[in-house]
Amino acid sequence: MSAAPITPFILYADAQFSSPYALSVFVTLREKGLPFELRTVDLALGANHESGYADLSITRRVPTLVHGDFTLSESSAIAEYLETISPAVPVYPADVRELARARQVQAWLRSDLAALRQERSTECIYYGPTDQPLSDAGYAAASKLIAIAQSLLPGGRMSLFDKWCIADVDLALMLNRLVYNDDVVPSELAEYARRQFARPAVQEWIAMSRPPRPGDEGYVADKAA
């Protein structure tokens, strides 16, 4: 008897492919080898608040995953769901304490360092650096990020644990907000971030075709034009 076919997934991401959280889920799906269709939502036009998407995504944010008749938003919840239903290729550590630490790192990166996330948006990675210096608050957030990353990666480690996990991509993304903007980052952390971004799934995401931003050449303010 042949195995039952895998129900494909639908992943909703932002139209600019700049959401760090959509990236995290995209990499999780690719690493696990799960088939999925990628669809986009134009956050700049408020498409995430339109009834069709709002009915689909409880939190009206990206990413949102559709699996049959089940929908789920919030990236860490999605990654844990995928880990539970498809454990053959893990993206989290098996050790209970390492798993807890990986989840701690993810939760911290999603809830802290607000000034850094604002002043060094992921557009620095995908569209090019900004010439604006960090504010005092931004510098403090960057210093905190570097200090904590160094404590998590002692001795120049190139992964949080003995084996890669999805929290490595999340941490590398936060560090690359600085690296891609030519801000000062210790060489071992910059190398860690570079190696994490060298993973094929991350490179596929980076290579996505992105629409121009307001002010960029080719930008059209009226989408109907």
XYZ file of C-alpha atoms in Angstrom:
225
model
C 0.000 0.000 0.000
C 1.424 3.375 -0.947
C 1.844 6.062 1.672
C -0.829 8.730 1.913
C 0.209 11.916 0.114
C 1.407 14.810 2.258
C -1.134 17.585 2.448
C 0.644 20.623 1.008
C 0.924 23.815 2.967
C 0.311 27.431 2.013
C 2.620 30.035 3.517
C 1.602 33.682 3.456
C 4.507 36.134 3.617
C 4.863 39.867 3.112
C 5.102 41.134 -0.473
C 8.586 42.568 0.151
C 9.896 39.271 1.571
C 11.459 41.279 4.381
C 9.706 39.808 7.424
C 12.228 37.993 9.626
C 9.402 35.864 10.945
C 8.234 34.789 7.500
C 11.861 33.912 6.726
C 12.002 31.723 9.830
C 8.971 29.699 8.755
C 10.120 29.547 5.121
C 13.441 28.056 6.247
C 11.665 25.619 8.570
C 9.523 24.306 5.713
C 12.489 24.036 3.356
C 14.723 22.317 5.923
C 11.996 19.762 6.595
C 11.399 19.218 2.890
C 7.692 19.965 3.212
C 5.851 21.015 0.032
C 4.201 24.417 0.191
C 2.818 27.211 -1.927
C 4.135 30.692 -1.200
C 1.650 33.560 -1.365
C 2.167 37.207 -0.501
C 0.221 39.861 1.361
C 0.881 43.551 0.683
C 1.196 44.965 4.187
C 1.865 48.476 2.830
C -1.639 48.507 1.361
C -3.174 47.044 4.502
C -4.141 43.821 2.741
C -3.647 41.930 6.001
C -6.699 43.737 7.421
C -8.989 42.951 4.496
C -11.739 40.477 5.256
C -10.310 37.604 3.213
C -7.001 37.545 5.031
C -8.383 38.680 8.381
C -10.723 35.696 8.337
C -7.740 33.451 7.612
C -5.197 34.845 10.078
C -6.393 35.363 13.632
C -3.674 37.913 14.374
C -3.827 39.490 10.877
C -0.070 39.279 10.527
C 2.494 37.392 8.504
C 3.486 34.694 8.400
C 0.330 32.630 8.343
C 0.377 28.926 7.535
C -2.550 27.035 6.032
C -2.579 23.260 6.415
C -5.779 21.780 5.075
C -8.607 23.303 7.104
C -6.240 24.565 9.826
C -4.628 28.002 9.843
C -1.970 29.298 12.203
C -0.109 32.583 12.561
C 2.903 33.703 14.646
C 6.181 32.227 13.496
C 7.325 30.443 16.644
C 3.921 28.747 16.983
C 4.118 27.675 13.341
C 7.642 26.282 13.727
C 6.635 24.284 16.806
C 3.547 22.959 15.000
C 5.663 21.838 12.058
C 8.173 20.241 14.425
C 5.375 18.257 16.070
C 3.679 16.993 12.919
C 6.896 16.449 10.946
C 9.619 15.384 13.404
C 11.751 13.352 10.973
C 13.957 16.346 10.133
C 14.129 18.388 13.330
C 14.765 22.115 13.404
C 14.902 22.247 17.204
C 17.286 20.486 19.613
C 16.187 17.158 21.093
C 17.652 17.904 24.517
C 14.965 19.457 26.706
C 17.210 22.190 28.100
C 18.630 23.094 24.707
C 15.087 23.183 23.343
C 14.072 25.555 26.121
C 17.095 27.755 25.382
C 16.310 27.838 21.665
C 12.753 28.925 22.419
C 14.080 31.518 24.865
C 16.334 32.983 22.181
C 13.453 33.134 19.715
C 11.105 34.756 22.219
C 13.744 37.330 23.172
C 14.506 38.279 19.579
C 10.791 38.776 18.906
C 10.101 40.910 21.962
C 13.234 42.978 22.680
C 15.680 45.298 20.892
C 12.898 47.509 19.534
C 15.192 50.457 18.771
C 17.534 48.245 16.764
C 14.665 46.672 14.825
C 13.372 50.146 13.984
C 16.690 51.791 13.082
C 18.122 48.768 11.286
C 15.103 47.253 9.624
C 15.559 44.146 7.526
C 15.432 46.425 4.470
C 19.123 47.048 5.258
C 19.673 43.423 4.271
C 17.442 43.194 1.210
C 17.487 46.726 -0.218
C 20.759 48.222 0.979
C 22.168 50.015 4.020
C 20.936 53.227 5.548
C 23.256 56.183 6.138
C 21.558 57.070 9.419
C 23.695 56.494 12.512
C 22.294 54.583 15.439
C 20.647 56.674 18.128
C 21.670 56.233 21.750
C 18.800 53.774 22.175
C 19.753 51.957 18.985
C 23.385 51.734 20.061
C 22.355 50.396 23.466
C 20.201 47.737 21.808
C 23.029 46.770 19.434
C 25.454 46.501 22.356
C 23.000 44.303 24.240
C 22.543 42.071 21.190
C 26.287 41.654 20.759
C 26.895 40.926 24.449
C 24.152 38.294 24.611
C 25.183 36.721 21.299
C 28.746 36.407 22.579
C 27.487 34.674 25.727
C 25.410 32.277 23.613
C 28.304 31.558 21.229
C 31.402 31.233 23.431
C 34.764 30.514 21.895
C 33.679 31.441 18.387
C 31.003 28.754 18.077
C 29.230 28.746 14.714
C 25.928 27.371 16.051
C 24.022 27.743 19.291
C 24.242 24.003 19.957
C 26.151 21.032 18.555
C 23.680 20.866 15.671
C 22.048 23.692 13.720
C 18.586 24.820 14.782
C 16.095 27.384 13.501
C 16.990 29.776 16.332
C 20.404 30.145 14.635
C 18.747 31.734 11.609
C 16.723 34.049 13.839
C 19.815 35.191 15.741
C 21.849 35.582 12.551
C 19.111 37.725 11.028
C 19.232 40.100 13.979
C 23.030 40.326 13.794
C 22.916 40.873 10.035
C 20.838 44.009 10.553
C 24.162 45.438 11.747
C 26.530 43.467 9.516
C 24.772 44.419 6.271
C 24.745 48.039 7.356
C 28.503 48.044 8.013
C 28.004 48.693 11.716
C 30.704 47.406 14.023
C 30.202 43.716 14.865
C 32.878 41.416 16.351
C 34.426 39.317 13.607
C 33.398 35.980 15.099
C 29.760 37.053 15.291
C 29.855 38.437 11.753
C 31.247 35.094 10.557
C 28.537 33.217 12.445
C 25.862 35.360 10.798
C 27.465 34.891 7.377
C 27.549 31.099 7.724
C 23.937 30.920 8.841
C 22.886 33.007 5.842
C 24.819 30.661 3.551
C 22.240 27.902 4.115
C 20.458 27.141 0.814
C 16.997 27.962 2.180
C 18.153 31.375 3.405
C 19.888 32.077 0.106
C 16.668 31.192 -1.730
C 14.809 33.736 0.391
C 17.434 36.418 -0.175
C 17.198 35.849 -3.940
C 13.445 36.564 -4.027
C 12.345 39.303 -6.422
C 11.288 42.296 -4.357
C 9.149 45.276 -5.403
C 10.711 48.749 -5.256
C 10.043 50.867 -2.190
C 8.672 54.426 -2.191
C 11.488 56.598 -3.484
C 13.176 53.757 -5.347
C 13.486 53.864 -9.118
C 10.553 52.069 -10.694
C 8.217 52.568 -7.757
C 4.592 53.248 -8.738
C 2.477 54.812 -5.989
C -0.808 53.894 -7.663
C -0.804 50.109 -7.928
C -3.490 50.338 -10.595
C -1.307 52.495 -12.841
